[in-house]
Coordinates of C-alpha atoms in Angstrom, one line a residue:
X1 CA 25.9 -8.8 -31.2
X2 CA 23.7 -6.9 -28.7
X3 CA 20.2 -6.3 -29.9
X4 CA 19.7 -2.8 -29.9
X5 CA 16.4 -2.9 -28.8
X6 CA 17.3 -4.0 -25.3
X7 CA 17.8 -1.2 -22.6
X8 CA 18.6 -3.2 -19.6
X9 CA 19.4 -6.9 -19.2
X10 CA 20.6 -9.2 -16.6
X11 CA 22.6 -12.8 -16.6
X12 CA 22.4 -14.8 -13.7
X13 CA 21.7 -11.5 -11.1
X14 CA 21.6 -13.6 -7.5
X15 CA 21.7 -12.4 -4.2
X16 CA 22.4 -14.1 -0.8
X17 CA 22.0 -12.9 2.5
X18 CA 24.1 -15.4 5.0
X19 CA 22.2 -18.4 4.3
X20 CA 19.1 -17.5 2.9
X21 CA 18.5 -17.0 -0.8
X22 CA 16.3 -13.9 -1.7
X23 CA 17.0 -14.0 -5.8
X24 CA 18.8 -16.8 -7.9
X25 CA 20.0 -16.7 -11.2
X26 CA 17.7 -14.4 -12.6
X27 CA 18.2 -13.6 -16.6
X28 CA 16.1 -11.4 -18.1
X29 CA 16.2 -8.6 -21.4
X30 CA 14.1 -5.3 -21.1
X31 CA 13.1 -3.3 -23.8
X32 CA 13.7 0.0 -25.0
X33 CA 10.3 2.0 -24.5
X34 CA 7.9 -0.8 -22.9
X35 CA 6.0 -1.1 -20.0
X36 CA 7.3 -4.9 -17.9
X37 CA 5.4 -5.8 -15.5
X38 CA 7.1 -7.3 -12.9
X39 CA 4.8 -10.1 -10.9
X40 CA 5.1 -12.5 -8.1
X41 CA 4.0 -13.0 -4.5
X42 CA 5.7 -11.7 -1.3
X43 CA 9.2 -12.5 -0.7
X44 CA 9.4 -13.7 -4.7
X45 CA 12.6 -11.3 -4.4
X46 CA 10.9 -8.3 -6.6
X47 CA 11.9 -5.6 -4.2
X48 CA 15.6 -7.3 -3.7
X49 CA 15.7 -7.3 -7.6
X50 CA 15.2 -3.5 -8.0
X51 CA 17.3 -2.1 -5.4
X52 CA 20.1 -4.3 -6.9
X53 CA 19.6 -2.2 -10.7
X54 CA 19.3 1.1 -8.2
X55 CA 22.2 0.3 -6.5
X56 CA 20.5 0.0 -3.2
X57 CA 21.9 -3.7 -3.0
X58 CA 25.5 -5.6 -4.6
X59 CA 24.7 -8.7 -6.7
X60 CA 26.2 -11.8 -4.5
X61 CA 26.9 -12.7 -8.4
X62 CA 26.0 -11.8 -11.9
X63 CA 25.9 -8.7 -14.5
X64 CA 23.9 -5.3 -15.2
X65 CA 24.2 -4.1 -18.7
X66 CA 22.6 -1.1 -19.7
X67 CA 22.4 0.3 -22.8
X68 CA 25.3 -1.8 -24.0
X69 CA 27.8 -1.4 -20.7
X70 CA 28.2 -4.4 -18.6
X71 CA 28.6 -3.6 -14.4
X72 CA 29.1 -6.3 -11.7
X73 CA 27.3 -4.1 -9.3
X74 CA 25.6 -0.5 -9.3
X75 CA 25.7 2.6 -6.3
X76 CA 23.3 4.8 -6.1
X77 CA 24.8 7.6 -7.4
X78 CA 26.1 5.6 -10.8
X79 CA 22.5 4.1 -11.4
X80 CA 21.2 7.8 -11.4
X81 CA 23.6 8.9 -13.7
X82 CA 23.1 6.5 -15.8
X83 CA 19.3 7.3 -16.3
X84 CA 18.0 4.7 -13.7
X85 CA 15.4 6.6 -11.3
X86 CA 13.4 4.3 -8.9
X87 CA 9.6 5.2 -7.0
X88 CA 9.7 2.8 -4.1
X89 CA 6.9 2.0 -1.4
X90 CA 8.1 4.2 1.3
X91 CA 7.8 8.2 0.4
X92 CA 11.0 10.3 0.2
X93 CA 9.4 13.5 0.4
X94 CA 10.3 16.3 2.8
X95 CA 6.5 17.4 4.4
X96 CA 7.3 21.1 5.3
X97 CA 8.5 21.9 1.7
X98 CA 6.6 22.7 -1.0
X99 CA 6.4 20.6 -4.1
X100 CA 8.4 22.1 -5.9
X101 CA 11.2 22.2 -3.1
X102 CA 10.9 18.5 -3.2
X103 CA 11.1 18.3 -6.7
X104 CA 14.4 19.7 -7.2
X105 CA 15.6 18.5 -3.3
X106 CA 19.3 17.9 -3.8
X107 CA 20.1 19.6 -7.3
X108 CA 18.2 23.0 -6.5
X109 CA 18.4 25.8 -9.1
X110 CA 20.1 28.7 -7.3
X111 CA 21.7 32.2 -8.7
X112 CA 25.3 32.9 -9.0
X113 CA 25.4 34.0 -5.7
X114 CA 24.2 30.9 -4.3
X115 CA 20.9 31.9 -3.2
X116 CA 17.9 29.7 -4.3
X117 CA 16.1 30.8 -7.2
X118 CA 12.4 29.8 -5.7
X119 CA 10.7 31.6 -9.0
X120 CA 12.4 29.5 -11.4
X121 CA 12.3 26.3 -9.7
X122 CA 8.1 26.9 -9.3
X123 CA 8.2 27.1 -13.0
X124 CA 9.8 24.6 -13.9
X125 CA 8.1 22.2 -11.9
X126 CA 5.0 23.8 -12.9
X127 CA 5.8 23.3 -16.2
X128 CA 6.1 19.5 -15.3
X129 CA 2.6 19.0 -13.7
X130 CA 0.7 20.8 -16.4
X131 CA 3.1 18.8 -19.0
X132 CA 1.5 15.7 -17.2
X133 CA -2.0 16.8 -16.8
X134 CA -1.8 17.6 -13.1
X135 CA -3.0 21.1 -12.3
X136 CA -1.8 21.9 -8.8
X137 CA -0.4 24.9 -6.8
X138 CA 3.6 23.5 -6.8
X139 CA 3.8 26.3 -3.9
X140 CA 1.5 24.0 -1.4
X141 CA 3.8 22.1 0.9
X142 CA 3.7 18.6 0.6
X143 CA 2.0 18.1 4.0
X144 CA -0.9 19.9 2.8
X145 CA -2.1 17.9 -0.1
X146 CA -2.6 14.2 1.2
X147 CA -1.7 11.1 0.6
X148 CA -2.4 10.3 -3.2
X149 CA -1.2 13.3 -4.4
X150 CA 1.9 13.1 -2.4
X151 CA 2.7 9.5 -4.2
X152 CA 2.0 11.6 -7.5
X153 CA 4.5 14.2 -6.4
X154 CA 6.8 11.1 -5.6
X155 CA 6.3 9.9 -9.1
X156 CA 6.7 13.0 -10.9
X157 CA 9.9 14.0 -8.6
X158 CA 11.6 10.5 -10.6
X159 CA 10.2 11.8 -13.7
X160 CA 11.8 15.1 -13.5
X161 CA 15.3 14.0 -14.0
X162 CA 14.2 13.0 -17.1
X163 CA 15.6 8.9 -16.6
X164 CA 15.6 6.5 -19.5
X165 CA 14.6 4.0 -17.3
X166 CA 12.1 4.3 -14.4
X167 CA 11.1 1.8 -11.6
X168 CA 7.8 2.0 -9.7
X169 CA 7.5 0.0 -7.3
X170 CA 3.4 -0.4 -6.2
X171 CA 2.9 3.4 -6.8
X172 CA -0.8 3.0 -7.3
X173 CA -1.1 1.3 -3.6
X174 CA -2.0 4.7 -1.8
X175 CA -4.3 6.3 -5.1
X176 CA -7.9 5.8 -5.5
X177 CA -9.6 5.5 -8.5
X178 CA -10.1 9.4 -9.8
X179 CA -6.2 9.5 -8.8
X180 CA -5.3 6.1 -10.4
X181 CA -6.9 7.5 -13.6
X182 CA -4.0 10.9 -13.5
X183 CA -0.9 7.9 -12.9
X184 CA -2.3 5.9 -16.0
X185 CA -2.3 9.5 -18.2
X186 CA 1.8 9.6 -16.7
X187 CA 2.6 6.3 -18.0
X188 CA 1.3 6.6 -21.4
X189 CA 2.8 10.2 -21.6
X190 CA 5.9 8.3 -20.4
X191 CA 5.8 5.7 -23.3
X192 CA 5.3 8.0 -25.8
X193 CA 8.8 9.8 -24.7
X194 CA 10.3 5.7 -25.0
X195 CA 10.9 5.8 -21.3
X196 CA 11.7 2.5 -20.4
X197 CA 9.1 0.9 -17.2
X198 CA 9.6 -1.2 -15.0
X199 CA 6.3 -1.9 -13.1
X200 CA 5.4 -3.6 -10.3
X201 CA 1.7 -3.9 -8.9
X202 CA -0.2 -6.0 -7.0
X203 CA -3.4 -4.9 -8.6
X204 CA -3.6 -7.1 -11.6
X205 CA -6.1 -5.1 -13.4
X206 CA -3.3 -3.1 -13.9
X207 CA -0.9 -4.7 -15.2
X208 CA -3.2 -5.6 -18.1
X209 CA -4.1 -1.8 -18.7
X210 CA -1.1 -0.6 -19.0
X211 CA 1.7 -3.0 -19.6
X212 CA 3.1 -4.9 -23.3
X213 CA 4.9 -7.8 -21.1
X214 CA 4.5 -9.6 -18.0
X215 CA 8.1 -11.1 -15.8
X216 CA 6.9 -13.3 -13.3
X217 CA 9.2 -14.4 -10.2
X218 CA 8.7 -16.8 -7.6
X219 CA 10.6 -18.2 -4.5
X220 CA 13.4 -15.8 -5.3
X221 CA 13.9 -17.7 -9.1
X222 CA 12.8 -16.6 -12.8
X223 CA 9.9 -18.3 -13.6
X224 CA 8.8 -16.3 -17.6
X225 CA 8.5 -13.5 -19.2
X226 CA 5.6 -13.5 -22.0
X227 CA 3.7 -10.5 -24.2
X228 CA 0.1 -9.4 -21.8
X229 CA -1.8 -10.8 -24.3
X230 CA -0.4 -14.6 -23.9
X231 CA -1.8 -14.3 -20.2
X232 CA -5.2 -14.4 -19.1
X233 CA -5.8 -13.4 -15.1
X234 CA -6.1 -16.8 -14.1
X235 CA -3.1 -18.0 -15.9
X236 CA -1.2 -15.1 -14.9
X237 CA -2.4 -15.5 -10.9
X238 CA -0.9 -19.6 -11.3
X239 CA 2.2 -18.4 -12.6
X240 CA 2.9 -16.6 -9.6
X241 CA 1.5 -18.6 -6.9
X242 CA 2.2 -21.9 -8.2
X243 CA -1.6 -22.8 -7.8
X244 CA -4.9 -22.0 -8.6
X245 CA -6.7 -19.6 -6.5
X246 CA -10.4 -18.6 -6.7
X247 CA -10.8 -14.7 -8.3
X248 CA -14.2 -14.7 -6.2
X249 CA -14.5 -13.2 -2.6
X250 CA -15.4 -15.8 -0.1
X251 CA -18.8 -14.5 2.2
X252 CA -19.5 -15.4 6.1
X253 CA -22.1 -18.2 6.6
X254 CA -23.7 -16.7 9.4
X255 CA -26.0 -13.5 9.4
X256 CA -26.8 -11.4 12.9
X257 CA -29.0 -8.5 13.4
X258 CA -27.2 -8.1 17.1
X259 CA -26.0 -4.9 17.1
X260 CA -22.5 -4.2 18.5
X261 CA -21.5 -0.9 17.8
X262 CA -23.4 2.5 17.4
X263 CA -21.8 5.1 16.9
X264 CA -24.0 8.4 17.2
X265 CA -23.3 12.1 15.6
X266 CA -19.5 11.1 16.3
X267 CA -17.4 14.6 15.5
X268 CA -14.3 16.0 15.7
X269 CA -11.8 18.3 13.5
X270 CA -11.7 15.5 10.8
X271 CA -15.1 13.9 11.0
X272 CA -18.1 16.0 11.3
X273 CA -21.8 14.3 13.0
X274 CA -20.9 10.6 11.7
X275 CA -23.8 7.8 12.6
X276 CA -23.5 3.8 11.9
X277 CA -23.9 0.9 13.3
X278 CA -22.2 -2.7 13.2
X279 CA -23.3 -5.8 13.4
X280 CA -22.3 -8.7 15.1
X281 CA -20.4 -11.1 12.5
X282 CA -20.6 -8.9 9.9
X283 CA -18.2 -7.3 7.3
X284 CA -19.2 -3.6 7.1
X285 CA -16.8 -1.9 4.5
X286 CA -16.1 1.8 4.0
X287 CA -15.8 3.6 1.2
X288 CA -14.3 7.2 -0.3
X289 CA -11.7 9.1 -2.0
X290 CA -8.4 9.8 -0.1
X291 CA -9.0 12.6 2.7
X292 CA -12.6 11.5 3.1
X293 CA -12.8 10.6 6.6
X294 CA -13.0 7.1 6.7
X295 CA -9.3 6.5 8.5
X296 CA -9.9 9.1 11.1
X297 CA -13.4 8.1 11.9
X298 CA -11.8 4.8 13.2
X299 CA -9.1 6.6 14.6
X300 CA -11.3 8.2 16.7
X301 CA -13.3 4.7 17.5
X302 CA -9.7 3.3 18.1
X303 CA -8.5 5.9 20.9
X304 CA -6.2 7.5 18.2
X305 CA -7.5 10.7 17.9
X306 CA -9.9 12.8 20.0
X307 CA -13.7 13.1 20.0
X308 CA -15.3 16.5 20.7
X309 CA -19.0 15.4 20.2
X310 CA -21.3 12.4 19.9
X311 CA -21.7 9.0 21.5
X312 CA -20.5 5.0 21.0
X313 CA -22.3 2.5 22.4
X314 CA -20.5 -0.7 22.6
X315 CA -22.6 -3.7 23.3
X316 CA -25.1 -1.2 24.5
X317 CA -22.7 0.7 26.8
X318 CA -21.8 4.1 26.9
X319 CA -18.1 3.4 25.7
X320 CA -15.6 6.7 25.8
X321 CA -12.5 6.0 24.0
X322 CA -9.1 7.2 25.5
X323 CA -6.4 5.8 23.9
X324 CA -5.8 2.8 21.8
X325 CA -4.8 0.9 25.3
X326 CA -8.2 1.3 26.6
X327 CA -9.9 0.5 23.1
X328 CA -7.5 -3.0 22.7
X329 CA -8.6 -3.6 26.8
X330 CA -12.6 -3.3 26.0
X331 CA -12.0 -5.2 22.8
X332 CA -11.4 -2.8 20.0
X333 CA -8.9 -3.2 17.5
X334 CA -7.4 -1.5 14.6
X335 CA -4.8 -2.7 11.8
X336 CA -3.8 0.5 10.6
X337 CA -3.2 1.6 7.5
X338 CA 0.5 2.6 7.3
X339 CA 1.8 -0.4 8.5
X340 CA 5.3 0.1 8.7
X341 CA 5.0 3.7 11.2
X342 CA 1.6 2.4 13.1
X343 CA 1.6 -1.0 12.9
X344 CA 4.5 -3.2 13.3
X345 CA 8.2 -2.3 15.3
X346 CA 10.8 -2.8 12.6
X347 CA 13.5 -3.1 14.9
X348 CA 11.8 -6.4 17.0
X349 CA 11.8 -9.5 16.1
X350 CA 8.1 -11.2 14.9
X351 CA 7.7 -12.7 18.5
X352 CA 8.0 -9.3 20.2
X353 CA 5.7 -7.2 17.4
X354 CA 2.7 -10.7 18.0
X355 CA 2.4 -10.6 22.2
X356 CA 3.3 -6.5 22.1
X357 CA -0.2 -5.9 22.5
X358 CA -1.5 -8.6 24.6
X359 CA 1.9 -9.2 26.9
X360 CA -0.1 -9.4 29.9
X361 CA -1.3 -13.2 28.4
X362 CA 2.1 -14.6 28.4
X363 CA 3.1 -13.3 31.8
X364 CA 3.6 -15.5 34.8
X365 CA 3.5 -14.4 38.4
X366 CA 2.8 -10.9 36.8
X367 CA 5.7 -9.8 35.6
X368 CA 7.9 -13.0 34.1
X369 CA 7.0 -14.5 30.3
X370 CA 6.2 -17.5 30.0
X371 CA 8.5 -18.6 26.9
X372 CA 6.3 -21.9 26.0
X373 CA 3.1 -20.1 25.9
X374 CA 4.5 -17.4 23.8
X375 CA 6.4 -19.8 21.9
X376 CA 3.3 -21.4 21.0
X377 CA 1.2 -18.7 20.5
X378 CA 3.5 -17.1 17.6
X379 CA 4.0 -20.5 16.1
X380 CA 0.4 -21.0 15.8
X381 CA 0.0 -17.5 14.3
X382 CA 3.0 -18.4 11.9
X383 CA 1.3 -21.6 11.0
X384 CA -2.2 -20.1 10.5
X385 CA -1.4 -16.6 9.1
X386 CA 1.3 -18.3 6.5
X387 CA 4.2 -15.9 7.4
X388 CA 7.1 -16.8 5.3
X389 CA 10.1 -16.9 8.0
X390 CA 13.2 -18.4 8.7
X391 CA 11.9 -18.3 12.8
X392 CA 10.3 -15.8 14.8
X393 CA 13.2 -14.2 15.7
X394 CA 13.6 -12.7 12.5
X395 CA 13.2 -8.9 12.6
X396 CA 10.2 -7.6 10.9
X397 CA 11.9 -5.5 8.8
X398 CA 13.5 -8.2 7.0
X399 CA 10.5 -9.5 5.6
X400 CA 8.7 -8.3 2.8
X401 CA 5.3 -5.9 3.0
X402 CA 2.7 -8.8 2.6
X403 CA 4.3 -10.4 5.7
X404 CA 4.8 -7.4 8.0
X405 CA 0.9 -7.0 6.9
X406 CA 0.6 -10.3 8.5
X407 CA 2.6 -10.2 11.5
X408 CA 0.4 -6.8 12.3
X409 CA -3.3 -9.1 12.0
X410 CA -1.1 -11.4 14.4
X411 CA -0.6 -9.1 16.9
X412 CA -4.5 -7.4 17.1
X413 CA -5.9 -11.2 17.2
X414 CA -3.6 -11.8 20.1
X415 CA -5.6 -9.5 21.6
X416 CA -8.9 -11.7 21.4
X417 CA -10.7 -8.4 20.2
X418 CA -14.4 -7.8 19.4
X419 CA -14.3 -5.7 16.8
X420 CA -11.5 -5.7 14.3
X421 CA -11.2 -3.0 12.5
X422 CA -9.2 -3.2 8.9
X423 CA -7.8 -0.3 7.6
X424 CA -6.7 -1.2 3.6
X425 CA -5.8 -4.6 4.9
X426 CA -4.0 -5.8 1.0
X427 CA -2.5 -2.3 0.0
X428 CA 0.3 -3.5 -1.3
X429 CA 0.3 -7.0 -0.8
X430 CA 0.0 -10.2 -3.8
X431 CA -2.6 -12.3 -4.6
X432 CA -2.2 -14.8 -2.5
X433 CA -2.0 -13.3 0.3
X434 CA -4.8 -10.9 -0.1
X435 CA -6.9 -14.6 -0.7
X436 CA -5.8 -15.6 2.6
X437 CA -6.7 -12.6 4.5
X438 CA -10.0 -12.7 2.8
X439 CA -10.2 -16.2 3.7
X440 CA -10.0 -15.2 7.7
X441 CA -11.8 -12.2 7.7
X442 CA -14.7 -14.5 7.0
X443 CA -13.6 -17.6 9.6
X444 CA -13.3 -14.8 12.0
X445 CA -16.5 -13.1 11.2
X446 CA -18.1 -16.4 11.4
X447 CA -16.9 -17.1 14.6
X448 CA -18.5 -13.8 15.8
X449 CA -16.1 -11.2 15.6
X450 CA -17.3 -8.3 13.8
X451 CA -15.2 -6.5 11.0
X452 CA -15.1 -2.5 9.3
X453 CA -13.1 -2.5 6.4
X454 CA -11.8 0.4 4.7
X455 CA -10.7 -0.1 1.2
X456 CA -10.0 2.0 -1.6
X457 CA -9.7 -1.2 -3.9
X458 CA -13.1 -1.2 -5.6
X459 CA -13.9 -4.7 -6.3
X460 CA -11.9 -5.8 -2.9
X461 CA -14.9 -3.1 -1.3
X462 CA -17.7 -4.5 -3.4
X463 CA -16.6 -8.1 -3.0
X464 CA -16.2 -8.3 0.7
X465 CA -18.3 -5.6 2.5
X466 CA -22.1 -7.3 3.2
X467 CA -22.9 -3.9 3.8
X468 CA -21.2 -0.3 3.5
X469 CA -21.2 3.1 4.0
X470 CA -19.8 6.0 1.9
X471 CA -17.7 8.9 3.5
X472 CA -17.2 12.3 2.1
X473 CA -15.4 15.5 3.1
X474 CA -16.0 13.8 6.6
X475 CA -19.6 12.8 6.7
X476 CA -21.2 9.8 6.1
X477 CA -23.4 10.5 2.1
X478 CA -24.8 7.0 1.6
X479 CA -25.7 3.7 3.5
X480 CA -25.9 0.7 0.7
X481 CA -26.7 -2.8 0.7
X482 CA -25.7 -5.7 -1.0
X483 CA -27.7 -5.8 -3.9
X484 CA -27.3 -1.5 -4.8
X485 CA -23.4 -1.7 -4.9
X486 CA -22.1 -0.3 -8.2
X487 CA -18.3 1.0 -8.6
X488 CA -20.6 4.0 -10.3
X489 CA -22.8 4.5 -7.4
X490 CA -19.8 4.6 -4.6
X491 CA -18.1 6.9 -7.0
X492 CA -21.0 9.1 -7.1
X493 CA -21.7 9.4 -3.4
X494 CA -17.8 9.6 -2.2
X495 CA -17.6 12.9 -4.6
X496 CA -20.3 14.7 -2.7
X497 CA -18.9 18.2 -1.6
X498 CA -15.5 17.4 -3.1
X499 CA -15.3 19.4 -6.1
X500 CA -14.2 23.1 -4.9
X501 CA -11.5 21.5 -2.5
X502 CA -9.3 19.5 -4.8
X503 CA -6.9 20.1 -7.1
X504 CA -8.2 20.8 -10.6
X505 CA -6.8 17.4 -12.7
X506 CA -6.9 17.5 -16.5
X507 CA -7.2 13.6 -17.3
X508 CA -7.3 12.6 -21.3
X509 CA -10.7 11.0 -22.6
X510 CA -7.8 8.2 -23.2
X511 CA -7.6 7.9 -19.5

């Protein structure tokens, strides 16, 4: 007899693409009304998982049942029916609607006579938002509110169809803490209703706030599923890697007071009379809320964007950046923070996305490639980077996000750079991979390159920055060494001339 208390189970779910395995044999219950956490590195065949109960993907072999009902395979349209509604990594939304135009994209509320009924439809999502403790204008087009709050949207454009059983897959990855606090007040409100989660996070911090069970995958197989409180971080973090990994942040071994970088009253539309400077073989981290600055002061460093005022000084030259070309040729490099539209090309293979940048290495004669050097090159990136591939000529969009984070660090150290410059460099990535990019940040930093780091993971920002600066509303508020950093502090100086420009958020003391 099925156990009534089970919303969703799989028997022996597997999925095979040509020869390679991405999920085997995977059974698993879920519960009516709890929060699962679903854990495991990169390519542990989480996402493949998902999009299989979504009907994004056909099992090669085995069963769905939900709420009693056995399927061999799901579409799209049936899962949604059924009460499945999925948040993925990649936004859906439409930027020049508003919010509520996206909330009710595809099953608008019109009048008789077919014309949209705009009133009713900013009610109702209205209604939704203050229902969930987020007071904001549903009339603002998405495109107008930033990143955070556009995941939020995301979240709550699921939550509007009212599912019985909701996927959200990383949706914490772009949110800060003040906007992390508004998705924790949406979960609980969502348990309370016995909506049925299904959570996947990198941030393991997390997964102990907010969920009652923990399924760990690894290598594509099942590997448990216990309560929260039968894991402890450490045990948890071996579960999914298969070893033990240090929870501390590694440090460079070597110090320099050389100064590299200056960057003097630095201003354009974003980023308003900006000083710092960078040392050489140093980890300088940046902090903020979303929409403080941080991104397009580098994009401006980078070539990206223009600058209208101010002066850089690279190694004590005047340096006036034109385009990212020109920043990669004098030895400036950025790893960007939207990885998949800035940073890698899904449609090439790894080889291609590595020597894009730095082709003029691996040409002979000027204008043939020589296939061996490449060929070695990428290999030794492979090797060194641990990028989980069948071969280099895979495409980079068959891998999952902690490798297409990796193949993008391969392609700005082709480029022998200076200066690398990190934009979120383990949004969205597991543990073990963010150990290993901590890992070379410091070998590279200790071989004299000299790193910014933007993060709006706290203790990732505390951890690994020697020294940082603050950003707010596009100006630099605070300069802090090593021994002042305090999650508090940060907090304090990144809300500095915030308060009248963002949308009012009622979050529960619970929260």
């Amino acid at each position: 007899m099925a156990d009534s208390n089970v919303v969703l189970s799989v028997a022996g779910l597997s999925k095979y693409y040509a020869k390679v395995k991405a999920l085997e044999d995977i059974t698993l219950d879920i519960r009516r009304g709890e929060v699962l956490a679903l854990c495991g590195e990169n390519g542990a065949g989480k996402s493949t998982f998902i999009k299989m109960l979504t009907g994004a993907e056909v099992p090669s072999k085995g069963t769905i049942t939900f709420k009693g009902v056995t399927y061999h395979s799901l579409d799209p349209a049936k899962s949604m029916e059924l009460g499945i509604a999925a948040v993925y990594q990649e936004f859906s939304l439409i930027p020049y609607l508003s919010i509520a135009e996206n909330i009710f994209y595809g099953r608008e509320i019109k009048f008789k006579s077919g014309i949209l009924n705009l009133k009713e439809m900013y009610r109702r999502a209205q209604a939704l938002f203050d229902d969930m403790g987020m007071q904001i204008d549903v009339r603002k087009r998405v495109c107008d509110i930033g990143v955070a709050y556009q995941q939020l949207v995301e979240i709550l454009k699921a939550v509007s169809r009212n599912p019985e059983f909701i996927i959200l897959d990383e949706p914490t990855a772009p949110l800060t803490v003040k906007e992390t606090e508004i998705f924790y007040n949406i979960v609980r409100r969502l348990k309370e209703r016995q909506t049925t989660i299904l959570f996947i996070s990198h941030r393991l911090e997390e997964v102990f706030a907010l969920c009652d069970r923990v399924a760990v995958f690894m290598d594509g197989h099942f590997v448990t599923v216990k309560e929260i409180g039968e894991f402890t971080m450490k045990s948890l973090i071996s579960h999914m890697v298969g070893r033990d990994i240090s929870g501390d942040y590694p440090a460079p071994t070597k110090t320099s007071s050389e100064v590299v970088l200056e960057v003097k009253h630095l201003t354009n539309e974003k980023v308003h009379d900006v000083n710092f400077v960078l040392h050489k073989g140093e980890i300088l981290g940046f902090g903020g809320l979303v929409g403080a600055g941080r991104t397009e002061t580098m994009r401006a460093i980078f070539g990206a964007d223009p600058v209208h005022e101010g002066e850089i000084l690279f190694h004590g030259q005047k340096y006036k950046p034109s385009t990212p070309r020109h920043a990669l040729r004098v030895g400036i490099g950025l790893i960007p923070e939207d990885r998949k539209a800035q940073g890698v090309i899904l449609g090439l293979v790894i080889r291609e996305n590595v020597v894009f940048s730095s082709l003029p290495r691996y040409l002979r004669g000027g204008f043939i490639i020589d296939s061996r050097k490449e060929h070695n090159a990428v290999s030794a990136y492979i090797k060194e980077l641990s990028i989980k591939t069948p071969s280099m000529e895979q495409l980079v969009k068959n891998l999952s996000g902690g490798n297409q984070q990796k193949v993008v660090l391969a392609r700005i150290l082709s480029t022998e750079c200076d200066i690398l410059i990190f934009d979120e460099p383990t949004r969205g990535i597991d543990v073990g991979a963010k150990q290993e990019i901590y890992n070379l940040m410091c070998k590279l930093a200790d071989a004299g390159k000299s790193i910014i780091m933007i993060s709006s993971e706290m203790a990732e920002l505390i951890g690994m920055s020697q020294r940082l600066y603050v950003m707010s509303e596009g100006k630099i508020t605070a300069e802090l060494q090593k021994p002042e950093f305090s999650q508090e502090l940060i907090l304090e100086k990144a809300s500095i001339g915030r308060a009248h420009n963002q949308p009012h958020v009622a979050v529960s003391a619970s929260a």
